Short mmCIF file of C-alpha atoms and ligand atoms in Angstrom, two decimals:
data_model
loop_
_atom_site.label_atom_id
_atom_site.label_comp_id
_atom_site.label_asym_id
_atom_site.label_seq_id
_atom_site.Cartn_x
_atom_site.Cartn_y
_atom_site.Cartn_z
CA MET O 1 0.00 0.00 0.00
CA HIS O 2 1.36 3.41 -0.99
CA THR O 3 -0.49 6.33 0.46
CA ASP O 4 -0.12 10.09 0.36
CA HIS O 5 -1.63 10.38 3.81
CA ILE O 6 0.86 11.41 6.46
CA HIS O 7 -0.01 9.82 9.81
CA ASP O 8 0.89 11.56 13.04
CA LEU O 9 2.42 8.33 14.30
CA ALA O 10 3.59 4.97 12.94
CA ILE O 11 3.88 2.18 15.52
CA ILE O 12 6.13 -0.72 14.60
CA GLY O 13 5.00 -3.85 16.46
CA GLY O 14 1.59 -5.09 17.57
CA GLY O 15 2.59 -6.82 20.81
CA PRO O 16 1.12 -5.64 24.14
CA THR O 17 3.29 -2.53 24.07
CA GLY O 18 2.31 -1.61 20.50
CA LEU O 19 -1.39 -2.18 21.23
CA TYR O 20 -1.29 -0.01 24.35
CA THR O 21 0.72 2.60 22.42
CA ALA O 22 -2.03 2.71 19.79
CA PHE O 23 -4.68 3.10 22.50
CA TYR O 24 -2.79 5.93 24.18
CA ALA O 25 -2.19 7.65 20.84
CA GLY O 26 -5.97 7.45 20.30
CA LEU O 27 -6.54 9.15 23.64
CA ARG O 28 -4.21 11.88 22.43
CA GLU O 29 -6.23 12.13 19.21
CA MET O 30 -3.34 11.19 16.94
CA SER O 31 -3.88 9.55 13.56
CA THR O 32 -1.98 6.32 13.84
CA VAL O 33 -0.92 3.31 11.81
CA LEU O 34 0.26 0.10 13.48
CA ILE O 35 2.33 -2.44 11.55
CA ASP O 36 3.33 -6.01 12.44
CA SER O 37 5.15 -8.67 10.47
CA LEU O 38 3.04 -11.43 12.06
CA ASP O 39 -0.45 -12.21 10.81
CA ASP O 40 -2.00 -11.73 14.25
CA LEU O 41 -1.81 -9.02 16.86
CA GLY O 42 -0.35 -9.78 20.29
CA GLY O 43 3.39 -10.24 19.75
CA GLN O 44 4.97 -12.84 22.04
CA LEU O 45 1.65 -13.43 23.84
CA THR O 46 -0.05 -14.67 20.70
CA ALA O 47 2.92 -16.34 19.05
CA LEU O 48 4.53 -18.02 22.05
CA TYR O 49 2.12 -18.48 24.94
CA PRO O 50 -1.50 -17.66 24.07
CA GLU O 51 -2.94 -20.25 26.50
CA LYS O 52 -0.78 -19.36 29.48
CA TYR O 53 -2.01 -17.38 32.44
CA ILE O 54 -0.29 -14.10 33.31
CA PHE O 55 -0.44 -13.01 36.94
CA ASP O 56 1.42 -9.69 37.01
CA VAL O 57 -0.58 -7.32 34.82
CA ALA O 58 -2.21 -4.60 36.92
CA GLY O 59 -5.95 -5.02 37.34
CA PHE O 60 -5.95 -8.69 36.31
CA PRO O 61 -5.25 -11.13 39.18
CA LYS O 62 -5.00 -13.81 36.50
CA VAL O 63 -5.50 -13.48 32.75
CA ARG O 64 -4.86 -15.83 29.83
CA ALA O 65 -2.39 -14.26 27.39
CA LYS O 66 -4.81 -14.41 24.46
CA GLU O 67 -7.55 -12.78 26.57
CA LEU O 68 -5.22 -9.95 27.53
CA VAL O 69 -4.57 -9.38 23.81
CA ASP O 70 -8.33 -9.29 23.14
CA ARG O 71 -8.83 -6.74 25.91
CA LEU O 72 -5.96 -4.59 24.63
CA VAL O 73 -7.44 -4.64 21.11
CA GLU O 74 -10.87 -3.69 22.53
CA GLN O 75 -9.31 -0.83 24.49
CA MET O 76 -7.29 0.29 21.45
CA ASN O 77 -10.47 0.51 19.37
CA SER O 78 -12.46 2.34 22.05
CA THR O 79 -11.14 5.89 21.72
CA GLY O 80 -12.82 7.11 18.54
CA HIS O 81 -9.37 7.30 16.92
CA LYS O 82 -8.83 3.72 15.75
CA PRO O 83 -5.44 3.06 14.24
CA ALA O 84 -5.02 1.75 10.70
CA ILE O 85 -3.65 -1.79 11.01
CA GLN O 86 -1.20 -3.45 8.60
CA LEU O 87 -0.50 -7.10 9.43
CA GLY O 88 1.78 -9.64 7.79
CA LYS O 89 4.16 -6.90 6.66
CA ALA O 90 7.63 -6.23 7.98
CA VAL O 91 9.03 -2.72 8.18
CA SER O 92 12.44 -2.65 6.56
CA THR O 93 13.90 0.75 5.72
CA LEU O 94 13.23 4.21 7.11
CA THR O 95 14.03 7.44 5.33
CA GLU O 96 13.51 10.97 6.55
CA THR O 97 12.66 13.95 4.36
CA VAL O 98 11.40 17.47 4.89
CA GLY O 99 7.88 17.98 3.56
CA GLU O 100 6.60 20.97 1.59
CA ASP O 101 5.48 22.55 4.84
CA GLY O 102 9.04 22.37 6.18
CA ARG O 103 8.19 19.61 8.67
CA GLY O 104 10.01 16.29 8.90
CA VAL O 105 8.37 13.16 7.49
CA PHE O 106 9.44 9.55 7.91
CA THR O 107 8.82 7.08 5.10
CA LEU O 108 8.76 3.45 6.14
CA ALA O 109 9.09 0.61 3.64
CA VAL O 110 6.34 -1.83 4.67
CA GLY O 111 6.22 -5.05 2.70
CA GLU O 112 5.88 -4.01 -0.94
CA GLY O 113 4.51 -0.58 -0.08
CA SER O 114 5.33 2.42 2.08
CA ILE O 115 3.81 4.47 4.86
CA ARG O 116 4.49 8.05 5.89
CA ALA O 117 4.35 9.47 9.40
CA ARG O 118 5.58 12.48 11.35
CA SER O 119 6.76 10.36 14.27
CA VAL O 120 7.61 6.71 14.89
CA ILE O 121 7.36 4.54 18.00
CA LEU O 122 9.30 1.31 17.87
CA ALA O 123 7.49 -1.39 19.84
CA ALA O 124 9.34 -4.17 18.05
CA GLY O 125 9.94 -6.29 21.16
CA ILE O 126 12.61 -8.87 20.58
CA GLY O 127 12.45 -8.13 16.87
CA ALA O 128 11.20 -10.42 14.19
CA PHE O 129 11.59 -13.71 16.01
CA ARG O 130 11.48 -17.44 15.34
CA PRO O 131 11.79 -20.41 17.69
CA LYS O 132 15.01 -22.43 17.77
CA SER O 133 14.65 -25.82 16.14
CA LEU O 134 16.62 -29.05 16.52
CA PRO O 135 18.97 -30.45 13.85
CA ILE O 136 17.09 -33.74 13.60
CA PRO O 137 16.58 -35.38 10.19
CA GLY O 138 12.96 -35.24 9.03
CA ILE O 139 11.79 -32.85 11.78
CA ASP O 140 10.85 -30.11 9.30
CA ALA O 141 8.25 -32.29 7.59
CA LEU O 142 6.48 -32.93 10.92
CA GLU O 143 6.42 -29.29 12.06
CA GLY O 144 3.02 -27.76 12.64
CA LYS O 145 1.34 -31.17 12.77
CA TYR O 146 3.19 -33.30 15.33
CA VAL O 147 6.20 -31.14 16.18
CA HIS O 148 5.38 -27.77 17.73
CA TYR O 149 7.23 -24.75 19.07
CA SER O 150 4.29 -23.20 20.92
CA VAL O 151 0.83 -24.27 22.00
CA LYS O 152 -1.86 -22.39 20.12
CA ASP O 153 -4.73 -24.65 21.16
CA THR O 154 -4.52 -26.83 24.27
CA ASN O 155 -7.28 -29.12 22.90
CA ARG O 156 -4.87 -30.41 20.32
CA PHE O 157 -2.96 -32.17 23.12
CA LYS O 158 -6.02 -33.56 24.89
CA ASP O 159 -5.47 -37.24 25.80
CA ALA O 160 -2.27 -37.30 23.72
CA ARG O 161 1.20 -38.51 24.74
CA VAL O 162 3.35 -35.39 24.75
CA LEU O 163 7.12 -35.06 24.84
CA ILE O 164 8.44 -31.63 25.82
CA VAL O 165 12.06 -30.76 25.05
CA GLY O 166 13.62 -27.96 27.11
CA GLY O 167 14.47 -26.76 30.60
CA GLY O 168 13.32 -23.14 30.76
CA ASP O 169 10.09 -21.45 31.79
CA SER O 170 8.20 -22.37 28.64
CA ALA O 171 9.01 -26.08 28.88
CA VAL O 172 8.18 -26.30 32.58
CA ASP O 173 5.05 -24.15 32.39
CA TRP O 174 3.70 -26.20 29.51
CA ALA O 175 4.47 -29.43 31.34
CA ASN O 176 2.39 -28.19 34.29
CA HIS O 177 -0.38 -26.94 32.06
CA LEU O 178 -0.60 -30.04 29.84
CA ALA O 179 -0.26 -32.47 32.75
CA GLY O 180 -3.99 -32.00 33.38
CA VAL O 181 -4.94 -32.27 29.71
CA ALA O 182 -2.65 -34.80 28.02
CA ALA O 183 -2.65 -38.58 28.57
CA SER O 184 1.04 -38.35 29.53
CA VAL O 185 3.78 -35.73 29.57
CA HIS O 186 7.51 -36.44 29.38
CA VAL O 187 10.01 -33.62 29.80
CA ILE O 188 13.58 -34.12 28.65
CA HIS O 189 16.34 -31.62 29.37
CA ARG O 190 20.03 -31.88 28.56
CA ARG O 191 21.03 -30.64 32.03
CA ASP O 192 19.90 -31.82 35.47
CA GLU O 193 19.01 -28.29 36.59
CA PHE O 194 15.98 -26.47 35.20
CA ARG O 195 16.27 -22.74 34.41
CA ALA O 196 12.64 -22.07 35.23
CA HIS O 197 10.75 -20.37 38.06
CA GLU O 198 11.43 -22.38 41.26
CA GLY O 199 7.74 -22.73 42.13
CA SER O 200 6.94 -24.09 38.67
CA VAL O 201 9.77 -26.64 38.86
CA THR O 202 8.53 -27.76 42.29
CA GLN O 203 5.01 -28.12 40.89
CA MET O 204 6.30 -30.12 37.91
CA ARG O 205 8.38 -32.43 40.11
CA ALA O 206 5.39 -33.05 42.39
CA GLY O 207 3.00 -33.77 39.51
CA PRO O 208 2.52 -36.64 37.05
CA THR O 209 5.11 -35.36 34.51
CA LYS O 210 7.89 -37.86 33.82
CA ILE O 211 11.18 -35.97 33.94
CA MET O 212 14.26 -37.33 32.16
CA THR O 213 17.64 -35.59 32.62
CA PRO O 214 20.25 -35.26 31.22
CA PHE O 215 18.51 -36.32 28.03
CA GLU O 216 18.38 -35.00 24.48
CA LEU O 217 16.15 -35.78 21.54
CA LYS O 218 18.01 -37.96 19.09
CA ALA O 219 15.46 -38.95 16.44
CA ILE O 220 11.80 -38.78 15.54
CA GLU O 221 10.01 -41.25 13.29
CA GLY O 222 6.71 -40.30 11.75
CA ASP O 223 4.74 -39.54 8.64
CA ALA O 224 1.59 -37.69 7.63
CA SER O 225 -0.56 -40.09 9.70
CA GLY O 226 1.31 -39.44 12.97
CA LEU O 227 4.45 -40.02 15.01
CA LYS O 228 5.69 -43.57 15.46
CA PHE O 229 8.17 -42.86 18.24
CA ALA O 230 10.78 -40.42 19.52
CA SER O 231 14.20 -41.64 20.53
CA VAL O 232 15.81 -39.91 23.52
CA PHE O 233 19.46 -40.12 24.43
CA ASN O 234 21.08 -40.10 27.89
CA ASN O 235 24.06 -37.74 27.83
CA LEU O 236 25.89 -39.64 30.58
CA THR O 237 25.23 -43.30 29.82
CA LYS O 238 24.90 -42.73 26.03
CA GLU O 239 21.89 -45.07 26.10
CA GLU O 240 18.99 -44.45 23.73
CA THR O 241 15.38 -44.99 24.79
CA PRO O 242 12.42 -45.08 22.39
CA LEU O 243 9.30 -43.29 23.67
CA GLY O 244 5.84 -43.66 22.22
CA VAL O 245 4.60 -40.09 21.69
CA ASP O 246 1.91 -38.34 19.66
CA HIS O 247 3.28 -34.79 19.81
CA VAL O 248 6.67 -33.22 20.47
CA LEU O 249 6.83 -29.69 21.85
CA VAL O 250 10.26 -28.08 21.39
CA ASN O 251 10.82 -25.23 23.88
CA ILE O 252 14.52 -24.50 23.68
CA GLY O 253 14.27 -20.75 23.23
CA PHE O 254 14.09 -18.58 20.18
CA LEU O 255 16.30 -16.58 17.89
CA SER O 256 15.52 -12.96 17.34
CA SER O 257 17.05 -10.00 15.71
CA LEU O 258 16.15 -6.40 15.14
CA GLY O 259 16.88 -7.03 11.47
CA PRO O 260 16.88 -3.92 9.31
CA ILE O 261 15.96 -1.66 12.27
CA ALA O 262 19.54 -2.10 13.49
CA GLU O 263 20.64 -0.17 10.37
CA TRP O 264 18.59 2.94 11.12
CA GLY O 265 21.43 4.78 12.86
CA LEU O 266 19.94 4.43 16.35
CA GLU O 267 22.24 3.83 19.30
CA LEU O 268 22.01 0.18 20.34
CA LYS O 269 23.15 -1.64 23.46
CA LYS O 270 23.21 -5.44 23.45
CA GLY O 271 20.77 -5.46 20.55
CA LYS O 272 18.29 -3.08 22.25
CA VAL O 273 17.47 0.51 21.32
CA VAL O 274 18.89 3.03 23.77
CA VAL O 275 16.32 5.59 24.94
CA ASP O 276 16.36 8.61 27.24
CA THR O 277 13.80 9.37 29.95
CA ARG O 278 11.35 10.60 27.26
CA MET O 279 11.63 7.24 25.50
CA GLY O 280 13.38 9.19 22.75
CA THR O 281 15.98 7.38 20.68
CA THR O 282 19.09 9.09 19.38
CA ARG O 283 17.06 10.26 16.33
CA ALA O 284 14.54 13.06 16.84
CA GLY O 285 10.98 11.93 16.18
CA ILE O 286 11.75 8.24 16.71
CA PHE O 287 10.72 6.88 20.10
CA ALA O 288 10.71 3.33 21.46
CA ALA O 289 8.89 1.34 24.16
CA GLY O 290 8.63 -2.16 25.60
CA ASP O 291 11.05 -5.06 25.28
CA VAL O 292 12.94 -3.37 22.44
CA VAL O 293 14.38 -0.61 24.65
CA SER O 294 17.44 -0.34 26.81
CA TYR O 295 17.71 2.07 29.72
CA ASP O 296 19.19 1.79 33.17
CA GLY O 297 16.94 -0.45 35.24
CA LYS O 298 14.69 -1.57 32.35
CA LEU O 299 12.67 -4.74 32.98
CA ALA O 300 11.25 -6.75 30.07
CA LEU O 301 7.75 -6.99 31.53
CA ILE O 302 4.36 -6.22 30.01
CA ALA O 303 3.60 -3.77 32.85
CA CYS O 304 6.80 -1.82 32.16
CA GLY O 305 6.02 -1.73 28.42
CA PHE O 306 2.70 -0.03 29.19
CA GLY O 307 4.47 2.69 31.20
CA ASP O 308 7.06 3.16 28.46
CA ALA O 309 4.24 3.47 25.91
CA ALA O 310 2.39 6.30 27.69
CA VAL O 311 5.61 8.30 28.02
CA ALA O 312 6.63 7.66 24.39
CA VAL O 313 3.21 8.68 23.03
CA CYS O 314 3.10 11.96 24.99
CA HIS O 315 6.53 12.94 23.71
CA ALA O 316 5.68 11.85 20.15
CA LYS O 317 2.57 14.06 20.43
CA MET O 318 4.76 17.04 21.38
CA HIS O 319 7.12 16.25 18.51
CA VAL O 320 4.21 16.33 16.05
CA ASP O 321 2.51 19.31 17.68
CA PRO O 322 4.97 21.39 19.74
CA LYS O 323 2.06 23.35 21.24
CA ALA O 324 0.50 20.20 22.73
CA LYS O 325 0.74 19.60 26.46
CA LEU O 326 3.01 16.82 27.63
CA PHE O 327 0.56 15.66 30.31
CA PRO O 328 -2.82 14.94 28.75
CA GLY O 329 -4.76 15.04 32.02
CA HIS O 330 -6.40 12.01 33.59
CA SER O 331 -8.51 9.75 31.39
CA SER O 332 -11.12 9.70 34.18
CA GLU O 333 -11.72 13.42 33.52
CA LYS O 334 -12.94 12.67 29.99
CA LYS O 335 -16.64 13.36 29.39
P1 FAD G 1 6.59 -8.26 21.60
O1 FAD G 1 5.53 -8.97 22.36
O2 FAD G 1 7.85 -9.02 21.28
O3 FAD G 1 5.95 -7.72 20.26
C1 FAD G 1 6.75 -7.10 19.28
C2 FAD G 1 6.09 -7.20 17.92
O4 FAD G 1 6.86 -6.45 16.98
C3 FAD G 1 6.05 -8.63 17.38
O5 FAD G 1 4.69 -8.98 17.09
C4 FAD G 1 6.91 -8.59 16.11
O6 FAD G 1 6.37 -9.40 15.06
C5 FAD G 1 6.84 -7.12 15.73
N1 FAD G 1 8.00 -6.70 14.93
C6 FAD G 1 9.31 -6.78 15.25
N2 FAD G 1 10.07 -6.27 14.26
C7 FAD G 1 9.21 -5.87 13.28
C8 FAD G 1 9.36 -5.27 12.00
N3 FAD G 1 10.58 -4.94 11.51
N4 FAD G 1 8.25 -5.02 11.25
C9 FAD G 1 7.00 -5.31 11.71
N5 FAD G 1 6.80 -5.88 12.92
C10 FAD G 1 7.88 -6.15 13.69
N6 FAD G 1 5.81 -10.74 30.82
C11 FAD G 1 5.10 -10.40 31.92
O7 FAD G 1 5.00 -9.22 32.27
N7 FAD G 1 4.44 -11.36 32.65
C12 FAD G 1 4.47 -12.70 32.31
O8 FAD G 1 3.88 -13.54 32.99
C13 FAD G 1 5.21 -13.08 31.14
N8 FAD G 1 5.30 -14.38 30.76
C14 FAD G 1 6.02 -14.69 29.63
C15 FAD G 1 6.08 -16.04 29.22
C16 FAD G 1 6.81 -16.38 28.09
C17 FAD G 1 6.86 -17.82 27.66
C18 FAD G 1 7.51 -15.37 27.34
C19 FAD G 1 8.30 -15.73 26.11
C20 FAD G 1 7.45 -14.04 27.75
C21 FAD G 1 6.72 -13.69 28.89
N9 FAD G 1 6.64 -12.37 29.31
C22 FAD G 1 5.89 -12.03 30.41
C23 FAD G 1 7.33 -11.28 28.60
C24 FAD G 1 6.34 -10.50 27.72
O9 FAD G 1 5.70 -11.37 26.80
C25 FAD G 1 7.09 -9.39 26.97
O10 FAD G 1 7.64 -8.50 27.92
C26 FAD G 1 6.12 -8.66 26.06
O11 FAD G 1 5.59 -9.50 25.06
C27 FAD G 1 6.83 -7.46 25.39
O12 FAD G 1 5.89 -6.83 24.60
P2 FAD G 1 6.33 -5.94 23.34
O13 FAD G 1 5.05 -5.49 22.72
O14 FAD G 1 7.32 -4.93 23.79
O15 FAD G 1 7.09 -6.94 22.36
#
């Protein structure tokens, strides 16, 4: 899509931070476009853990990740200033020009088209990301059907024999979650120690999950009709054990990179975008919020992303309209 329209704000990323950014920009009556390379809104919550409960978002004692995304979308669309949404399109390059009115304009290459905006908020999280896979012959052909990297629908694992590979939070949390749904859950991890939340590991050890350490996945046999078996390998004894399984869930982390955004001339620290206390990057008019940012004391939490977003939007508003107030007043004062 090429358009002559110049938006007040372009938001890159539709994770929780991007969604809240779009809502706050609506409160500030900005015309906004939000772009995400994934086909669905929600960022990591939708792609990596839609069925998991989150316990540390203010106002929700307990909320499933996909429900939080639904509520953020509802809130984003509630202001009377709905953003334009572009999904399934990655932002690659950014160029800056001065418009006929003497004001700066950013042009973003989005998929095959381009978008123009007077300010940009990067809410790109951990960047365009993909889960790590295992170098096992034939695994690619089984992906999406019997080999998974996230759980999109718990029902798929109902009464099935599930093998989970990994030792971090995702592996342990899914073991606990699926233990009440699946017929059986095996967890294999190449080390004896799990790198997950202590309470979750305790829960897993106390439950029905069969834990095998230090084990690795060696081979999977299967075809279009299902898995025949998975072969697991003991790192110490070098023994191989065949396990009868219906699904394999690989949770060994993910690879991510900022991709082309790293070439935009912004100061970076350990792959994150350095921001000041206004959430301003080292380029005027470009702000950032959420997991993508680096500042002293930053925590990669949803709650912190929301705070970053409100600050970034108010400063973007002042960049677009220097006469605007920084503090918009309280939303509760709205008629
Ligand atoms: P993201 O959610 O990463 O979203 C960024 C979006 O930007 C993505 O959709 C991506 O596709 C898009 N994007 C990136 N680059 C481009 C580009 N060039 N063009 C277009 N789009 C682009 N946090 C908590 O607070 N509580 C929890 O209980 C919790 N549990 C978690 C459990 C797991 C298993 C994981 C992995 C994380 C958990 N987190 C939790 C962390 C939380 O998910 C992140 O802090 C949060 O998702 C960050 O939101 P974000 O919007 O900044 O980034």
